Amino acid sequence: MTGAVTGRFAPTPSGRLHLGNLLCCLLAYLSARSRGGRFLLRIEDLDVPRCPQRLSDQCIEDLRFLGFDWDEAPLYQSTRTEIYQKYFDELSAMGLVYPCFCTRAQLHAAIAPNLGDREPVYSRACAGLTQAEITERQKTRSPAMRLRVPDEVFSFKDGHFGPVSENLARECGDYIIRRSDGLFGYQLAVVIDDALSGVNEIVRGRDILFSTPRQMHLQKTLGFDSPSYYHIPLLMDANGRRLAKRDRDLDLSALSKVMTPEQILGMLAYSAGVIPENRPASLEELIRAFDWKNVKRDDIRLAYNPQAAG
Ligand code: GLU
């Protein structure tokens, strides 16, 4: 890529940050800063009841404790509804949005088996409703709004994972961009916010890898450039189990009692392959050491075991 890098970290503050989130933040930060780039923080608190201000404040405090900094005031998605509405209206005017009245039970019944981890593809049951049918159904139920996706393959080369492609109609399906309670969906908000903030490099977990083709479709439709992507492997605990929110001994309230910021950063950087030994390290040191070539490509196992640490 030519020109200055602008990276970001975009946590959803529905709980205390855990090491998986922090690893994302660390690699996003190191990737941007090691090339003299800018770094932004966005608080993805769209779902306000699940993401109270107290947790956003805590998240910022935790990031500062570790020494992270960012170049602009943090952006709060909860304050940006009017902006999302404007782009939602644009998509509606293009004829790409339709109301969906399906209940959870109906959606469930239509699910084909063997989908593995992937979300089910929507059956398009509501895609062809007439205006009269819509008016009738609106009397008893407020609809979710879905985006019509094309029968088209979106491909990109992930800077860490390698090539990815997905046929949107067949593998993703028309998806919800505004929920029935009026909240805008993650996919829409993320694309708008990254584009309007000038973000051109996104480092995030591999659990979001298959959201990326639909985000690229939205970028193309709304006339935004697509950033570069690096989807990093999931962080496993010392026994190779996937980390979960229930692992309280791995969130920052527990860790900050037994480790210094440099110990936490060094241990995470070592776990991911950024530095060759497990030792305390400052962000400045890690910026100098950072090279994507060294970052592990398979599941990253945490070089810390709270049980063993006692
Ligand atoms: N807010 C999302 C999360 O915490 C990340 C979104 C993104 O990086 O695009 O999982």
mmCIF file of C-alpha atoms and ligand atoms in Angstrom:
data_model
loop_
_atom_site.group_PDB
_atom_site.id
_atom_site.type_symbol
_atom_site.label_atom_id
_atom_site.label_comp_id
_atom_site.label_asym_id
_atom_site.label_seq_id
_atom_site.Cartn_x
_atom_site.Cartn_y
_atom_site.Cartn_z
ATOM 1 C CA MET A 1 0.000 0.000 0.000
ATOM 2 C CA THR A 2 1.219 3.505 -0.685
ATOM 3 C CA GLY A 3 0.511 6.531 1.516
ATOM 4 C CA ALA A 4 -0.040 6.722 5.228
ATOM 5 C CA VAL A 5 -1.623 3.851 7.091
ATOM 6 C CA THR A 6 -4.630 4.495 9.308
ATOM 7 C CA GLY A 7 -5.476 1.538 11.515
ATOM 8 C CA ARG A 8 -8.033 1.134 14.254
ATOM 9 C CA PHE A 9 -9.296 -0.940 17.137
ATOM 10 C CA ALA A 10 -13.084 -1.261 17.380
ATOM 11 C CA PRO A 11 -14.134 -3.130 20.529
ATOM 12 C CA THR A 12 -17.720 -3.883 21.513
ATOM 13 C CA PRO A 13 -17.810 -3.016 25.222
ATOM 14 C CA SER A 14 -20.332 -5.626 26.312
ATOM 15 C CA GLY A 15 -17.925 -6.921 28.961
ATOM 16 C CA ARG A 16 -14.431 -6.355 30.260
ATOM 17 C CA LEU A 17 -11.691 -6.577 27.578
ATOM 18 C CA HIS A 18 -10.035 -9.983 27.562
ATOM 19 C CA LEU A 19 -6.756 -11.102 26.079
ATOM 20 C CA GLY A 20 -8.300 -12.002 22.709
ATOM 21 C CA ASN A 21 -9.470 -8.394 22.265
ATOM 22 C CA LEU A 22 -6.141 -7.092 23.471
ATOM 23 C CA LEU A 23 -4.220 -9.217 20.997
ATOM 24 C CA CYS A 24 -6.280 -7.648 18.176
ATOM 25 C CA CYS A 25 -5.611 -4.206 19.532
ATOM 26 C CA LEU A 26 -1.900 -4.947 19.914
ATOM 27 C CA LEU A 27 -1.440 -6.258 16.366
ATOM 28 C CA ALA A 28 -3.571 -3.474 14.835
ATOM 29 C CA TYR A 29 -1.545 -0.920 16.767
ATOM 30 C CA LEU A 30 1.851 -2.424 15.937
ATOM 31 C CA SER A 31 0.967 -2.835 12.268
ATOM 32 C CA ALA A 32 -0.015 0.832 11.934
ATOM 33 C CA ARG A 33 2.634 2.366 14.183
ATOM 34 C CA SER A 34 5.527 0.289 12.805
ATOM 35 C CA ARG A 35 4.929 2.046 9.479
ATOM 36 C CA GLY A 36 4.497 5.494 11.044
ATOM 37 C CA GLY A 37 0.727 5.241 10.653
ATOM 38 C CA ARG A 38 -2.218 6.675 12.540
ATOM 39 C CA PHE A 39 -4.290 4.679 14.994
ATOM 40 C CA LEU A 40 -7.924 5.262 15.960
ATOM 41 C CA LEU A 41 -10.255 3.893 18.616
ATOM 42 C CA ARG A 42 -13.940 3.296 17.979
ATOM 43 C CA ILE A 43 -16.305 2.104 20.658
ATOM 44 C CA GLU A 44 -18.882 -0.189 19.022
ATOM 45 C CA ASP A 45 -21.673 0.431 21.526
ATOM 46 C CA LEU A 46 -24.520 0.357 18.997
ATOM 47 C CA ASP A 47 -26.426 -2.053 21.211
ATOM 48 C CA VAL A 48 -26.710 0.463 24.035
ATOM 49 C CA PRO A 49 -28.482 -1.761 26.589
ATOM 50 C CA ARG A 50 -25.689 -4.353 26.284
ATOM 51 C CA CYS A 51 -22.904 -1.766 26.218
ATOM 52 C CA PRO A 52 -23.404 0.724 29.054
ATOM 53 C CA GLN A 53 -21.135 3.765 29.350
ATOM 54 C CA ARG A 54 -19.466 2.231 32.416
ATOM 55 C CA LEU A 55 -18.041 -0.575 30.250
ATOM 56 C CA SER A 56 -16.849 1.828 27.521
ATOM 57 C CA ASP A 57 -15.039 3.875 30.171
ATOM 58 C CA GLN A 58 -13.510 0.730 31.606
ATOM 59 C CA CYS A 59 -12.344 -0.359 28.154
ATOM 60 C CA ILE A 60 -10.579 2.970 27.584
ATOM 61 C CA GLU A 61 -9.023 2.812 31.037
ATOM 62 C CA ASP A 62 -7.713 -0.711 30.343
ATOM 63 C CA LEU A 63 -6.191 0.343 27.016
ATOM 64 C CA ARG A 64 -4.505 3.323 28.640
ATOM 65 C CA PHE A 65 -3.203 1.121 31.454
ATOM 66 C CA LEU A 66 -1.383 -0.920 28.805
ATOM 67 C CA GLY A 67 0.027 2.240 27.220
ATOM 68 C CA PHE A 68 -2.018 2.403 24.014
ATOM 69 C CA ASP A 69 -2.691 5.808 22.499
ATOM 70 C CA TRP A 70 -4.836 7.004 19.587
ATOM 71 C CA ASP A 71 -4.772 10.051 17.364
ATOM 72 C CA GLU A 72 -8.325 11.330 17.661
ATOM 73 C CA ALA A 73 -11.038 11.331 20.304
ATOM 74 C CA PRO A 74 -12.680 7.890 20.384
ATOM 75 C CA LEU A 75 -15.749 7.538 18.178
ATOM 76 C CA TYR A 76 -18.892 6.178 19.867
ATOM 77 C CA GLN A 77 -21.267 4.378 17.536
ATOM 78 C CA SER A 78 -24.167 5.106 19.888
ATOM 79 C CA THR A 79 -23.919 8.799 18.900
ATOM 80 C CA ARG A 80 -23.982 8.234 15.139
ATOM 81 C CA THR A 81 -27.506 7.089 14.381
ATOM 82 C CA GLU A 82 -28.243 10.018 12.037
ATOM 83 C CA ILE A 83 -25.196 9.206 9.934
ATOM 84 C CA TYR A 84 -26.207 5.542 9.608
ATOM 85 C CA GLN A 85 -29.750 6.626 8.748
ATOM 86 C CA LYS A 86 -28.484 8.756 5.852
ATOM 87 C CA TYR A 87 -26.657 5.810 4.244
ATOM 88 C CA PHE A 88 -29.535 3.471 5.027
ATOM 89 C CA ASP A 89 -31.816 5.891 3.109
ATOM 90 C CA GLU A 90 -29.349 5.863 0.208
ATOM 91 C CA LEU A 91 -29.463 2.068 0.039
ATOM 92 C CA SER A 92 -33.266 2.147 0.261
ATOM 93 C CA ALA A 93 -33.436 4.661 -2.589
ATOM 94 C CA MET A 94 -31.400 2.219 -4.690
ATOM 95 C CA GLY A 95 -34.129 -0.394 -4.084
ATOM 96 C CA LEU A 96 -31.735 -2.634 -2.145
ATOM 97 C CA VAL A 97 -33.576 -2.745 1.191
ATOM 98 C CA TYR A 98 -36.757 -4.635 2.092
ATOM 99 C CA PRO A 99 -38.690 -5.316 5.286
ATOM 100 C CA CYS A 100 -38.592 -8.796 6.791
ATOM 101 C CA PHE A 101 -41.375 -9.893 9.134
ATOM 102 C CA CYS A 102 -40.072 -13.417 9.786
ATOM 103 C CA THR A 103 -40.116 -14.458 13.416
ATOM 104 C CA ARG A 104 -37.173 -16.161 15.041
ATOM 105 C CA ALA A 105 -39.084 -19.458 14.871
ATOM 106 C CA GLN A 106 -39.757 -19.050 11.140
ATOM 107 C CA LEU A 107 -36.123 -18.268 10.473
ATOM 108 C CA HIS A 108 -35.093 -21.280 12.476
ATOM 109 C CA ALA A 109 -37.473 -23.631 10.692
ATOM 110 C CA ALA A 110 -36.061 -22.548 7.314
ATOM 111 C CA ILE A 111 -32.478 -23.359 8.243
ATOM 112 C CA ALA A 112 -30.815 -26.066 6.229
ATOM 113 C CA PRO A 113 -28.681 -28.512 8.232
ATOM 114 C CA ASN A 114 -24.887 -28.849 7.927
ATOM 115 C CA LEU A 115 -24.055 -25.184 8.015
ATOM 116 C CA GLY A 116 -21.249 -25.655 10.466
ATOM 117 C CA ASP A 117 -20.099 -22.387 11.971
ATOM 118 C CA ARG A 118 -21.548 -20.226 9.246
ATOM 119 C CA GLU A 119 -24.748 -18.275 9.623
ATOM 120 C CA PRO A 120 -27.767 -19.666 7.774
ATOM 121 C CA VAL A 121 -28.594 -18.123 4.403
ATOM 122 C CA TYR A 122 -31.929 -16.279 4.548
ATOM 123 C CA SER A 123 -34.650 -17.938 2.476
ATOM 124 C CA ARG A 124 -35.850 -14.615 1.022
ATOM 125 C CA ALA A 125 -39.347 -15.392 2.261
ATOM 126 C CA CYS A 126 -40.097 -11.650 2.558
ATOM 127 C CA ALA A 127 -38.154 -10.489 -0.512
ATOM 128 C CA GLY A 128 -41.163 -10.405 -2.828
ATOM 129 C CA LEU A 129 -43.924 -8.970 -0.609
ATOM 130 C CA THR A 130 -46.282 -6.507 -2.300
ATOM 131 C CA GLN A 131 -46.834 -3.034 -0.827
ATOM 132 C CA ALA A 132 -50.302 -4.141 0.329
ATOM 133 C CA GLU A 133 -48.871 -7.156 2.152
ATOM 134 C CA ILE A 134 -46.211 -4.986 3.777
ATOM 135 C CA THR A 135 -48.813 -2.447 4.970
ATOM 136 C CA GLU A 136 -50.966 -5.229 6.380
ATOM 137 C CA ARG A 137 -48.104 -6.921 8.269
ATOM 138 C CA GLN A 138 -46.796 -3.634 9.620
ATOM 139 C CA LYS A 139 -50.003 -3.293 11.622
ATOM 140 C CA THR A 140 -48.974 -6.105 13.941
ATOM 141 C CA ARG A 141 -45.204 -6.351 13.715
ATOM 142 C CA SER A 142 -42.316 -3.973 13.115
ATOM 143 C CA PRO A 143 -39.979 -5.461 10.543
ATOM 144 C CA ALA A 144 -36.232 -5.881 10.399
ATOM 145 C CA MET A 145 -34.718 -4.397 7.227
ATOM 146 C CA ARG A 146 -32.603 -6.590 4.976
ATOM 147 C CA LEU A 147 -30.087 -5.706 2.291
ATOM 148 C CA ARG A 148 -30.463 -7.513 -1.018
ATOM 149 C CA VAL A 149 -27.097 -9.001 -1.982
ATOM 150 C CA PRO A 150 -26.088 -9.861 -5.552
ATOM 151 C CA ASP A 151 -25.324 -13.314 -6.910
ATOM 152 C CA GLU A 152 -21.707 -12.272 -7.192
ATOM 153 C CA VAL A 153 -18.389 -13.461 -5.819
ATOM 154 C CA PHE A 154 -16.371 -11.012 -3.734
ATOM 155 C CA SER A 155 -12.687 -11.851 -3.400
ATOM 156 C CA PHE A 156 -9.808 -10.247 -1.613
ATOM 157 C CA LYS A 157 -6.316 -11.094 -0.515
ATOM 158 C CA ASP A 158 -6.075 -10.983 3.252
ATOM 159 C CA GLY A 159 -2.625 -9.730 4.303
ATOM 160 C CA HIS A 160 -2.302 -12.527 6.842
ATOM 161 C CA PHE A 161 -4.835 -15.229 5.993
ATOM 162 C CA GLY A 162 -4.378 -15.242 2.187
ATOM 163 C CA PRO A 163 -7.059 -15.331 -0.520
ATOM 164 C CA VAL A 164 -10.736 -15.305 0.486
ATOM 165 C CA SER A 165 -13.822 -15.407 -1.741
ATOM 166 C CA GLU A 166 -17.511 -15.692 -1.121
ATOM 167 C CA ASN A 167 -20.604 -15.696 -3.263
ATOM 168 C CA LEU A 168 -22.837 -13.292 -1.406
ATOM 169 C CA ALA A 169 -26.237 -14.605 -2.496
ATOM 170 C CA ARG A 170 -25.353 -18.266 -1.990
ATOM 171 C CA GLU A 171 -23.074 -18.186 1.049
ATOM 172 C CA CYS A 172 -24.182 -15.104 2.947
ATOM 173 C CA GLY A 173 -27.716 -14.204 1.840
ATOM 174 C CA ASP A 174 -29.712 -11.005 2.343
ATOM 175 C CA TYR A 175 -28.792 -9.814 5.807
ATOM 176 C CA ILE A 176 -30.248 -7.437 8.376
ATOM 177 C CA ILE A 177 -28.956 -3.877 8.308
ATOM 178 C CA ARG A 178 -31.565 -2.485 10.706
ATOM 179 C CA ARG A 179 -33.077 -4.598 13.436
ATOM 180 C CA SER A 180 -36.784 -4.629 14.209
ATOM 181 C CA ASP A 181 -36.075 -2.542 17.335
ATOM 182 C CA GLY A 182 -34.568 0.169 15.092
ATOM 183 C CA LEU A 183 -30.886 -0.439 15.905
ATOM 184 C CA PHE A 184 -28.588 -0.374 12.881
ATOM 185 C CA GLY A 185 -26.603 -3.523 12.183
ATOM 186 C CA TYR A 186 -22.904 -4.036 12.718
ATOM 187 C CA GLN A 187 -22.054 -4.501 9.006
ATOM 188 C CA LEU A 188 -23.512 -1.165 7.967
ATOM 189 C CA ALA A 189 -22.092 0.829 10.876
ATOM 190 C CA VAL A 190 -18.588 -0.618 10.558
ATOM 191 C CA VAL A 191 -18.341 0.141 6.831
ATOM 192 C CA ILE A 192 -19.572 3.716 7.233
ATOM 193 C CA ASP A 193 -17.390 4.458 10.252
ATOM 194 C CA ASP A 194 -14.198 3.032 8.784
ATOM 195 C CA ALA A 195 -14.735 4.905 5.516
ATOM 196 C CA LEU A 196 -15.603 8.254 7.099
ATOM 197 C CA SER A 197 -12.653 8.012 9.508
ATOM 198 C CA GLY A 198 -10.203 7.315 6.672
ATOM 199 C CA VAL A 199 -9.318 3.842 7.992
ATOM 200 C CA ASN A 200 -7.394 1.978 5.293
ATOM 201 C CA GLU A 201 -6.099 -1.001 7.274
ATOM 202 C CA ILE A 202 -8.227 -3.339 9.368
ATOM 203 C CA VAL A 203 -6.722 -5.902 11.723
ATOM 204 C CA ARG A 204 -9.294 -8.059 13.524
ATOM 205 C CA GLY A 205 -10.150 -11.597 14.554
ATOM 206 C CA ARG A 206 -10.704 -14.411 12.103
ATOM 207 C CA ASP A 207 -14.199 -14.878 13.496
ATOM 208 C CA ILE A 208 -15.149 -11.863 11.340
ATOM 209 C CA LEU A 209 -13.414 -13.081 8.177
ATOM 210 C CA PHE A 210 -16.648 -13.985 6.404
ATOM 211 C CA SER A 211 -18.238 -10.631 7.177
ATOM 212 C CA THR A 212 -15.622 -9.009 4.995
ATOM 213 C CA PRO A 213 -17.033 -9.849 1.527
ATOM 214 C CA ARG A 214 -20.385 -8.333 2.501
ATOM 215 C CA GLN A 215 -18.620 -5.278 3.865
ATOM 216 C CA MET A 216 -16.736 -4.965 0.576
ATOM 217 C CA HIS A 217 -20.048 -5.142 -1.277
ATOM 218 C CA LEU A 218 -21.390 -2.321 0.897
ATOM 219 C CA GLN A 219 -18.227 -0.282 0.292
ATOM 220 C CA LYS A 220 -18.613 -0.689 -3.449
ATOM 221 C CA THR A 221 -22.327 0.148 -3.358
ATOM 222 C CA LEU A 222 -21.808 3.276 -1.255
ATOM 223 C CA GLY A 223 -18.765 4.428 -3.259
ATOM 224 C CA PHE A 224 -16.100 3.884 -0.570
ATOM 225 C CA ASP A 225 -12.605 2.450 -1.124
ATOM 226 C CA SER A 226 -11.925 -0.937 0.476
ATOM 227 C CA PRO A 227 -9.211 -1.027 3.148
ATOM 228 C CA SER A 228 -6.570 -3.769 3.441
ATOM 229 C CA TYR A 229 -7.453 -6.599 5.784
ATOM 230 C CA TYR A 230 -5.509 -8.768 8.201
ATOM 231 C CA HIS A 231 -7.640 -11.359 9.999
ATOM 232 C CA ILE A 232 -5.672 -12.849 12.849
ATOM 233 C CA PRO A 233 -6.024 -16.357 14.289
ATOM 234 C CA LEU A 234 -8.129 -16.839 17.385
ATOM 235 C CA LEU A 235 -6.420 -16.831 20.727
ATOM 236 C CA MET A 236 -6.535 -20.138 22.617
ATOM 237 C CA ASP A 237 -5.744 -20.652 26.269
ATOM 238 C CA ALA A 238 -2.606 -22.491 27.397
ATOM 239 C CA ASN A 239 -4.471 -25.812 26.993
ATOM 240 C CA GLY A 240 -5.572 -25.066 23.431
ATOM 241 C CA ARG A 241 -9.202 -24.215 24.307
ATOM 242 C CA ARG A 242 -10.900 -21.213 22.735
ATOM 243 C CA LEU A 243 -10.997 -18.241 25.094
ATOM 244 C CA ALA A 244 -14.411 -17.169 26.238
ATOM 245 C CA LYS A 245 -15.907 -14.304 28.183
ATOM 246 C CA ARG A 246 -16.409 -16.687 31.105
ATOM 247 C CA ASP A 247 -12.614 -16.959 31.526
ATOM 248 C CA ARG A 248 -12.622 -14.223 34.128
ATOM 249 C CA ASP A 249 -9.057 -14.972 35.201
ATOM 250 C CA LEU A 250 -7.928 -13.823 31.741
ATOM 251 C CA ASP A 251 -9.607 -10.426 31.723
ATOM 252 C CA LEU A 252 -7.777 -7.289 32.670
ATOM 253 C CA SER A 253 -9.218 -6.905 36.141
ATOM 254 C CA ALA A 254 -7.571 -10.204 37.099
ATOM 255 C CA LEU A 255 -4.392 -9.816 35.044
ATOM 256 C CA SER A 256 -3.613 -6.269 36.145
ATOM 257 C CA LYS A 257 -3.418 -7.558 39.748
ATOM 258 C CA VAL A 258 -0.707 -10.095 38.967
ATOM 259 C CA MET A 259 1.192 -8.646 35.986
ATOM 260 C CA THR A 260 2.627 -5.284 34.921
ATOM 261 C CA PRO A 261 1.537 -3.751 31.587
ATOM 262 C CA GLU A 262 4.924 -4.698 30.080
ATOM 263 C CA GLN A 263 4.546 -8.300 31.251
ATOM 264 C CA ILE A 264 1.087 -8.537 29.675
ATOM 265 C CA LEU A 265 2.234 -6.948 26.406
ATOM 266 C CA GLY A 266 5.399 -9.063 26.203
ATOM 267 C CA MET A 267 3.489 -12.281 26.927
ATOM 268 C CA LEU A 268 0.859 -11.492 24.258
ATOM 269 C CA ALA A 269 3.502 -10.479 21.715
ATOM 270 C CA TYR A 270 5.464 -13.660 22.383
ATOM 271 C CA SER A 271 2.312 -15.820 22.150
ATOM 272 C CA ALA A 272 1.583 -14.337 18.708
ATOM 273 C CA GLY A 273 5.184 -14.739 17.472
ATOM 274 C CA VAL A 274 6.069 -11.026 17.431
ATOM 275 C CA ILE A 275 9.077 -11.534 19.743
ATOM 276 C CA PRO A 276 11.089 -14.734 20.195
ATOM 277 C CA GLU A 277 11.007 -14.954 23.995
ATOM 278 C CA ASN A 278 8.485 -14.431 26.762
ATOM 279 C CA ARG A 279 9.707 -11.323 28.564
ATOM 280 C CA PRO A 280 8.311 -7.927 29.553
ATOM 281 C CA ALA A 281 8.245 -5.492 26.630
ATOM 282 C CA SER A 282 7.129 -1.910 26.073
ATOM 283 C CA LEU A 283 4.999 -0.848 23.111
ATOM 284 C CA GLU A 284 7.940 1.168 21.709
ATOM 285 C CA GLU A 285 10.114 -1.944 21.690
ATOM 286 C CA LEU A 286 7.381 -4.021 20.080
ATOM 287 C CA ILE A 287 6.816 -1.392 17.374
ATOM 288 C CA ARG A 288 10.488 -1.745 16.433
ATOM 289 C CA ALA A 289 10.334 -5.552 16.483
ATOM 290 C CA PHE A 290 7.053 -5.929 14.591
ATOM 291 C CA ASP A 291 6.883 -7.749 11.253
ATOM 292 C CA TRP A 292 3.752 -9.499 9.918
ATOM 293 C CA LYS A 293 6.034 -12.296 8.688
ATOM 294 C CA ASN A 294 6.555 -13.439 12.288
ATOM 295 C CA VAL A 295 2.893 -13.450 13.342
ATOM 296 C CA LYS A 296 1.583 -17.010 13.717
ATOM 297 C CA ARG A 297 -0.842 -18.176 11.071
ATOM 298 C CA ASP A 298 -2.633 -20.897 13.025
ATOM 299 C CA ASP A 299 -4.400 -20.684 16.349
ATOM 300 C CA ILE A 300 -2.352 -18.650 18.774
ATOM 301 C CA ARG A 301 -1.877 -20.326 22.124
ATOM 302 C CA LEU A 302 -1.516 -18.114 25.164
ATOM 303 C CA ALA A 303 1.854 -18.364 26.895
ATOM 304 C CA TYR A 304 0.193 -17.838 30.266
ATOM 305 C CA ASN A 305 -1.736 -20.212 32.443
ATOM 306 C CA PRO A 306 -3.586 -18.586 35.356
ATOM 307 C CA GLN A 307 -3.898 -21.947 37.161
ATOM 308 C CA ALA A 308 -0.164 -22.565 36.969
ATOM 309 C CA ALA A 309 0.514 -18.920 37.880
ATOM 310 C CA GLY A 310 -1.479 -19.518 41.071
HETATM 311 N N1 GLU B 1 -16.706 -4.748 17.378
HETATM 312 C C1 GLU B 1 -16.248 -5.988 16.855
HETATM 313 C C2 GLU B 1 -15.829 -6.890 18.012
HETATM 314 O O1 GLU B 1 -15.544 -6.414 19.091
HETATM 315 C C3 GLU B 1 -15.076 -5.837 15.909
HETATM 316 C C4 GLU B 1 -15.473 -5.197 14.660
HETATM 317 C C5 GLU B 1 -14.376 -5.031 13.636
HETATM 318 O O2 GLU B 1 -13.201 -5.051 13.997
HETATM 319 O O3 GLU B 1 -14.721 -4.813 12.484
HETATM 320 O O4 GLU B 1 -15.803 -8.084 17.824
#
